[in-house]
Amino acid sequence: MRLFVAVFPPLKIREETLRTARSLLPGDRIRWSRPENIHMTLKFLGDVGEEKLDEVRAALENACADHTPFDARTAGLGAFPSARRARILWAGVGEGSEQLRSLAAHVDAALSRSGFERETRSYEPHLTLGRVRGRPMKLNLPEEAGGDPFEVSRVELVESMLTGTGPIYRTIESFFLGVEKS
């Protein structure tokens, strides 16, 4: 199974963020993400065997128990690798970004104890909104495009199935923040 760990904001927030980005950016060369797939990846695990799932679950329970729910808010649009050579369009996170960084670090540490490779890049919370088709494009990004606040209260372990029409995500299990392991 191809797995990742993520936070999914409420669908209303994802739809509003995508609608704002589409209204501000030229879309003829942009393949926009489906709202139901928009999320903040905390850690990509890659291919994981069924026999490793219990260990992954235990690691995520432990990492999530150390955090309490918190508020977050999208803030600003950006592009990877840069606005001058955009390939991936994203919405950043303002409020709640430090808590998300801490949560991602705890998830990474817990999973590394289960044999998963540690992240080498610094974590920057964002929602991927779309991808540029063909060659990179230059974008004039607006200064700020913030959204409504939302509560981050759980982390999802997600299976990603790649298809010709885009990925299909299936939540395997949800882990609530601040809930002690039983």
PDB file of C-alpha atoms in Angstrom:
ATOM      1  CA  MET A   1       0.000   0.000   0.000  1.00  0.00           C
ATOM      2  CA  ARG A   2       1.226   3.495  -0.876  1.00  0.00           C
ATOM      3  CA  LEU A   3       0.658   5.517   2.316  1.00  0.00           C
ATOM      4  CA  PHE A   4       0.968   9.031   3.658  1.00  0.00           C
ATOM      5  CA  VAL A   5       0.001  10.855   6.856  1.00  0.00           C
ATOM      6  CA  ALA A   6      -2.039  14.040   6.480  1.00  0.00           C
ATOM      7  CA  VAL A   7      -4.391  16.638   7.877  1.00  0.00           C
ATOM      8  CA  PHE A   8      -7.538  17.274   5.839  1.00  0.00           C
ATOM      9  CA  PRO A   9      -9.152  20.664   6.541  1.00  0.00           C
ATOM     10  CA  PRO A  10     -12.969  20.694   6.358  1.00  0.00           C
ATOM     11  CA  LEU A  11     -14.238  20.320   2.776  1.00  0.00           C
ATOM     12  CA  LYS A  12     -15.760  23.825   2.888  1.00  0.00           C
ATOM     13  CA  ILE A  13     -12.288  25.318   3.581  1.00  0.00           C
ATOM     14  CA  ARG A  14     -10.712  23.287   0.767  1.00  0.00           C
ATOM     15  CA  GLU A  15     -13.432  24.358  -1.680  1.00  0.00           C
ATOM     16  CA  GLU A  16     -13.138  28.053  -0.714  1.00  0.00           C
ATOM     17  CA  THR A  17      -9.330  27.995  -0.954  1.00  0.00           C
ATOM     18  CA  LEU A  18      -9.453  26.372  -4.387  1.00  0.00           C
ATOM     19  CA  ARG A  19     -12.156  28.797  -5.580  1.00  0.00           C
ATOM     20  CA  THR A  20     -10.038  31.775  -4.457  1.00  0.00           C
ATOM     21  CA  ALA A  21      -6.926  30.440  -6.211  1.00  0.00           C
ATOM     22  CA  ARG A  22      -8.824  29.725  -9.433  1.00  0.00           C
ATOM     23  CA  SER A  23     -10.214  33.272  -9.467  1.00  0.00           C
ATOM     24  CA  LEU A  24      -6.742  34.804  -9.008  1.00  0.00           C
ATOM     25  CA  LEU A  25      -4.589  32.615 -11.260  1.00  0.00           C
ATOM     26  CA  PRO A  26      -4.776  31.860 -14.992  1.00  0.00           C
ATOM     27  CA  GLY A  27      -6.070  28.322 -15.289  1.00  0.00           C
ATOM     28  CA  ASP A  28      -5.687  27.120 -18.890  1.00  0.00           C
ATOM     29  CA  ARG A  29      -2.396  25.323 -18.146  1.00  0.00           C
ATOM     30  CA  ILE A  30      -3.167  24.427 -14.541  1.00  0.00           C
ATOM     31  CA  ARG A  31      -4.568  21.021 -13.618  1.00  0.00           C
ATOM     32  CA  TRP A  32      -6.473  21.845 -10.433  1.00  0.00           C
ATOM     33  CA  SER A  33      -6.734  19.377  -7.560  1.00  0.00           C
ATOM     34  CA  ARG A  34     -10.116  17.935  -6.665  1.00  0.00           C
ATOM     35  CA  PRO A  35     -11.339  19.493  -3.388  1.00  0.00           C
ATOM     36  CA  GLU A  36     -11.794  16.076  -1.756  1.00  0.00           C
ATOM     37  CA  ASN A  37      -8.087  15.340  -2.337  1.00  0.00           C
ATOM     38  CA  ILE A  38      -6.658  18.594  -0.955  1.00  0.00           C
ATOM     39  CA  HIS A  39      -4.709  18.027   2.271  1.00  0.00           C
ATOM     40  CA  MET A  40      -1.562  18.916   4.209  1.00  0.00           C
ATOM     41  CA  THR A  41       0.901  16.032   4.041  1.00  0.00           C
ATOM     42  CA  LEU A  42       2.731  15.510   7.332  1.00  0.00           C
ATOM     43  CA  LYS A  43       4.792  12.552   6.093  1.00  0.00           C
ATOM     44  CA  PHE A  44       4.928  10.421   2.963  1.00  0.00           C
ATOM     45  CA  LEU A  45       5.591   6.775   3.817  1.00  0.00           C
ATOM     46  CA  GLY A  46       5.667   5.207   0.350  1.00  0.00           C
ATOM     47  CA  ASP A  47       4.960   1.511  -0.112  1.00  0.00           C
ATOM     48  CA  VAL A  48       4.177  -0.138   3.216  1.00  0.00           C
ATOM     49  CA  GLY A  49       3.410  -3.821   3.683  1.00  0.00           C
ATOM     50  CA  GLU A  50       0.282  -4.968   5.515  1.00  0.00           C
ATOM     51  CA  GLU A  51       2.503  -6.510   8.215  1.00  0.00           C
ATOM     52  CA  LYS A  52       3.847  -3.041   9.157  1.00  0.00           C
ATOM     53  CA  LEU A  53       0.427  -1.368   9.646  1.00  0.00           C
ATOM     54  CA  ASP A  54       0.079  -2.102  13.375  1.00  0.00           C
ATOM     55  CA  GLU A  55       3.484  -0.524  14.009  1.00  0.00           C
ATOM     56  CA  VAL A  56       2.513   2.554  11.961  1.00  0.00           C
ATOM     57  CA  ARG A  57      -0.769   2.851  13.881  1.00  0.00           C
ATOM     58  CA  ALA A  58       1.011   2.669  17.252  1.00  0.00           C
ATOM     59  CA  ALA A  59       3.545   5.317  16.178  1.00  0.00           C
ATOM     60  CA  LEU A  60       0.776   7.679  15.039  1.00  0.00           C
ATOM     61  CA  GLU A  61      -1.258   7.138  18.219  1.00  0.00           C
ATOM     62  CA  ASN A  62       1.786   8.089  20.292  1.00  0.00           C
ATOM     63  CA  ALA A  63       2.651  11.139  18.181  1.00  0.00           C
ATOM     64  CA  CYS A  64      -0.928  12.448  18.217  1.00  0.00           C
ATOM     65  CA  ALA A  65      -1.410  11.911  21.962  1.00  0.00           C
ATOM     66  CA  ASP A  66       1.240  14.581  22.612  1.00  0.00           C
ATOM     67  CA  HIS A  67      -0.771  17.302  20.831  1.00  0.00           C
ATOM     68  CA  THR A  68      -4.069  18.988  21.567  1.00  0.00           C
ATOM     69  CA  PRO A  69      -6.444  20.294  18.875  1.00  0.00           C
ATOM     70  CA  PHE A  70      -5.587  23.756  17.533  1.00  0.00           C
ATOM     71  CA  ASP A  71      -6.844  26.309  15.035  1.00  0.00           C
ATOM     72  CA  ALA A  72      -5.225  26.894  11.656  1.00  0.00           C
ATOM     73  CA  ARG A  73      -5.893  29.226   8.745  1.00  0.00           C
ATOM     74  CA  THR A  74      -4.717  29.302   5.139  1.00  0.00           C
ATOM     75  CA  ALA A  75      -2.655  32.356   4.247  1.00  0.00           C
ATOM     76  CA  GLY A  76      -1.254  33.288   0.872  1.00  0.00           C
ATOM     77  CA  LEU A  77      -0.644  31.469  -2.385  1.00  0.00           C
ATOM     78  CA  GLY A  78       2.719  30.227  -3.579  1.00  0.00           C
ATOM     79  CA  ALA A  79       4.431  27.961  -6.065  1.00  0.00           C
ATOM     80  CA  PHE A  80       7.170  25.350  -6.126  1.00  0.00           C
ATOM     81  CA  PRO A  81       9.965  25.712  -7.006  1.00  0.00           C
ATOM     82  CA  SER A  82       9.177  29.466  -7.297  1.00  0.00           C
ATOM     83  CA  ALA A  83       6.600  31.885  -8.724  1.00  0.00           C
ATOM     84  CA  ARG A  84       8.994  32.561 -11.618  1.00  0.00           C
ATOM     85  CA  ARG A  85       9.115  28.860 -12.558  1.00  0.00           C
ATOM     86  CA  ALA A  86       5.863  27.507 -11.121  1.00  0.00           C
ATOM     87  CA  ARG A  87       5.187  23.767 -11.360  1.00  0.00           C
ATOM     88  CA  ILE A  88       3.033  23.261  -8.251  1.00  0.00           C
ATOM     89  CA  LEU A  89       0.561  25.817  -6.856  1.00  0.00           C
ATOM     90  CA  TRP A  90      -0.177  25.861  -3.146  1.00  0.00           C
ATOM     91  CA  ALA A  91      -1.909  27.720  -0.333  1.00  0.00           C
ATOM     92  CA  GLY A  92       0.239  28.352   2.711  1.00  0.00           C
ATOM     93  CA  VAL A  93      -0.744  28.190   6.357  1.00  0.00           C
ATOM     94  CA  GLY A  94      -0.499  31.210   8.657  1.00  0.00           C
ATOM     95  CA  GLU A  95      -2.175  30.615  12.005  1.00  0.00           C
ATOM     96  CA  GLY A  96      -1.370  27.103  13.215  1.00  0.00           C
ATOM     97  CA  SER A  97       1.796  26.671  11.146  1.00  0.00           C
ATOM     98  CA  GLU A  98       4.047  26.246  14.200  1.00  0.00           C
ATOM     99  CA  GLN A  99       1.726  23.600  15.668  1.00  0.00           C
ATOM    100  CA  LEU A 100       1.690  21.803  12.294  1.00  0.00           C
ATOM    101  CA  ARG A 101       5.501  21.865  12.173  1.00  0.00           C
ATOM    102  CA  SER A 102       5.630  20.404  15.680  1.00  0.00           C
ATOM    103  CA  LEU A 103       3.040  17.748  14.803  1.00  0.00           C
ATOM    104  CA  ALA A 104       4.950  16.803  11.620  1.00  0.00           C
ATOM    105  CA  ALA A 105       8.196  16.547  13.628  1.00  0.00           C
ATOM    106  CA  HIS A 106       6.545  14.259  16.208  1.00  0.00           C
ATOM    107  CA  VAL A 107       5.041  12.082  13.459  1.00  0.00           C
ATOM    108  CA  ASP A 108       8.430  11.899  11.720  1.00  0.00           C
ATOM    109  CA  ALA A 109      10.249  10.980  14.949  1.00  0.00           C
ATOM    110  CA  ALA A 110       7.686   8.334  15.936  1.00  0.00           C
ATOM    111  CA  LEU A 111       7.764   6.718  12.504  1.00  0.00           C
ATOM    112  CA  SER A 112      11.576   6.813  12.346  1.00  0.00           C
ATOM    113  CA  ARG A 113      11.606   4.636  15.479  1.00  0.00           C
ATOM    114  CA  SER A 114       9.565   2.164  13.408  1.00  0.00           C
ATOM    115  CA  GLY A 115      12.185   2.101  10.672  1.00  0.00           C
ATOM    116  CA  PHE A 116      10.961   4.842   8.337  1.00  0.00           C
ATOM    117  CA  GLU A 117      13.524   7.274   6.980  1.00  0.00           C
ATOM    118  CA  ARG A 118      13.737  10.685   8.694  1.00  0.00           C
ATOM    119  CA  GLU A 119      12.787  13.766   6.704  1.00  0.00           C
ATOM    120  CA  THR A 120      15.799  15.797   5.606  1.00  0.00           C
ATOM    121  CA  ARG A 121      13.909  18.851   4.335  1.00  0.00           C
ATOM    122  CA  SER A 122      12.301  21.341   6.685  1.00  0.00           C
ATOM    123  CA  TYR A 123       8.524  21.008   6.858  1.00  0.00           C
ATOM    124  CA  GLU A 124       6.483  23.854   5.374  1.00  0.00           C
ATOM    125  CA  PRO A 125       2.722  23.324   5.821  1.00  0.00           C
ATOM    126  CA  HIS A 126       0.743  23.872   2.624  1.00  0.00           C
ATOM    127  CA  LEU A 127      -2.222  22.651   0.595  1.00  0.00           C
ATOM    128  CA  THR A 128      -1.365  21.629  -2.983  1.00  0.00           C
ATOM    129  CA  LEU A 129      -4.033  23.215  -5.193  1.00  0.00           C
ATOM    130  CA  GLY A 130      -2.821  22.400  -8.688  1.00  0.00           C
ATOM    131  CA  ARG A 131      -0.016  21.471 -11.046  1.00  0.00           C
ATOM    132  CA  VAL A 132       1.205  23.276 -14.158  1.00  0.00           C
ATOM    133  CA  ARG A 133       0.947  21.260 -17.382  1.00  0.00           C
ATOM    134  CA  GLY A 134       4.008  21.280 -19.615  1.00  0.00           C
ATOM    135  CA  ARG A 135       6.821  23.734 -19.047  1.00  0.00           C
ATOM    136  CA  PRO A 136       6.923  25.850 -15.860  1.00  0.00           C
ATOM    137  CA  MET A 137       5.068  29.151 -15.954  1.00  0.00           C
ATOM    138  CA  LYS A 138       5.672  32.562 -14.410  1.00  0.00           C
ATOM    139  CA  LEU A 139       2.933  33.663 -12.006  1.00  0.00           C
ATOM    140  CA  ASN A 140       2.077  36.979 -10.401  1.00  0.00           C
ATOM    141  CA  LEU A 141       0.910  35.778  -7.021  1.00  0.00           C
ATOM    142  CA  PRO A 142      -1.315  37.968  -4.849  1.00  0.00           C
ATOM    143  CA  GLU A 143       0.146  39.249  -1.593  1.00  0.00           C
ATOM    144  CA  GLU A 144      -2.388  37.574   0.677  1.00  0.00           C
ATOM    145  CA  ALA A 145      -5.308  35.236   0.212  1.00  0.00           C
ATOM    146  CA  GLY A 146      -6.314  34.046   3.663  1.00  0.00           C
ATOM    147  CA  GLY A 147      -9.246  31.852   4.539  1.00  0.00           C
ATOM    148  CA  ASP A 148     -11.497  31.101   7.468  1.00  0.00           C
ATOM    149  CA  PRO A 149     -10.018  29.378  10.527  1.00  0.00           C
ATOM    150  CA  PHE A 150     -10.525  25.651  10.989  1.00  0.00           C
ATOM    151  CA  GLU A 151      -9.744  23.212  13.773  1.00  0.00           C
ATOM    152  CA  VAL A 152      -7.013  20.617  13.399  1.00  0.00           C
ATOM    153  CA  SER A 153      -8.162  17.806  15.672  1.00  0.00           C
ATOM    154  CA  ARG A 154      -7.034  14.649  13.901  1.00  0.00           C
ATOM    155  CA  VAL A 155      -4.440  13.119  11.610  1.00  0.00           C
ATOM    156  CA  GLU A 156      -5.291  10.641   8.859  1.00  0.00           C
ATOM    157  CA  LEU A 157      -3.350   7.607   7.668  1.00  0.00           C
ATOM    158  CA  VAL A 158      -4.201   7.542   3.965  1.00  0.00           C
ATOM    159  CA  GLU A 159      -3.745   5.059   1.145  1.00  0.00           C
ATOM    160  CA  SER A 160      -3.037   6.642  -2.241  1.00  0.00           C
ATOM    161  CA  MET A 161      -4.067   4.691  -5.333  1.00  0.00           C
ATOM    162  CA  LEU A 162      -2.709   6.206  -8.542  1.00  0.00           C
ATOM    163  CA  THR A 163      -5.017   6.104 -11.579  1.00  0.00           C
ATOM    164  CA  GLY A 164      -5.006   7.617 -15.055  1.00  0.00           C
ATOM    165  CA  THR A 165      -7.479  10.265 -13.904  1.00  0.00           C
ATOM    166  CA  GLY A 166      -5.585  11.220 -10.763  1.00  0.00           C
ATOM    167  CA  PRO A 167      -5.051   9.753  -7.311  1.00  0.00           C
ATOM    168  CA  ILE A 168      -7.795   8.192  -5.232  1.00  0.00           C
ATOM    169  CA  TYR A 169      -7.345   8.554  -1.472  1.00  0.00           C
ATOM    170  CA  ARG A 170      -8.798   6.218   1.138  1.00  0.00           C
ATOM    171  CA  THR A 171      -8.477   6.938   4.850  1.00  0.00           C
ATOM    172  CA  ILE A 172      -7.271   3.832   6.638  1.00  0.00           C
ATOM    173  CA  GLU A 173      -7.561   5.307  10.128  1.00  0.00           C
ATOM    174  CA  SER A 174      -7.986   8.621  11.942  1.00  0.00           C
ATOM    175  CA  PHE A 175      -5.906   9.547  14.991  1.00  0.00           C
ATOM    176  CA  PHE A 176      -7.340  12.225  17.256  1.00  0.00           C
ATOM    177  CA  LEU A 177      -5.046  14.782  18.864  1.00  0.00           C
ATOM    178  CA  GLY A 178      -4.748  14.658  22.641  1.00  0.00           C
ATOM    179  CA  VAL A 179      -6.215  11.163  22.978  1.00  0.00           C
ATOM    180  CA  GLU A 180      -4.078   8.819  25.067  1.00  0.00           C
ATOM    181  CA  LYS A 181      -3.345   5.377  23.699  1.00  0.00           C
ATOM    182  CA  SER A 182      -5.593   2.769  25.325  1.00  0.00           C
TER     183      SER A 182
END
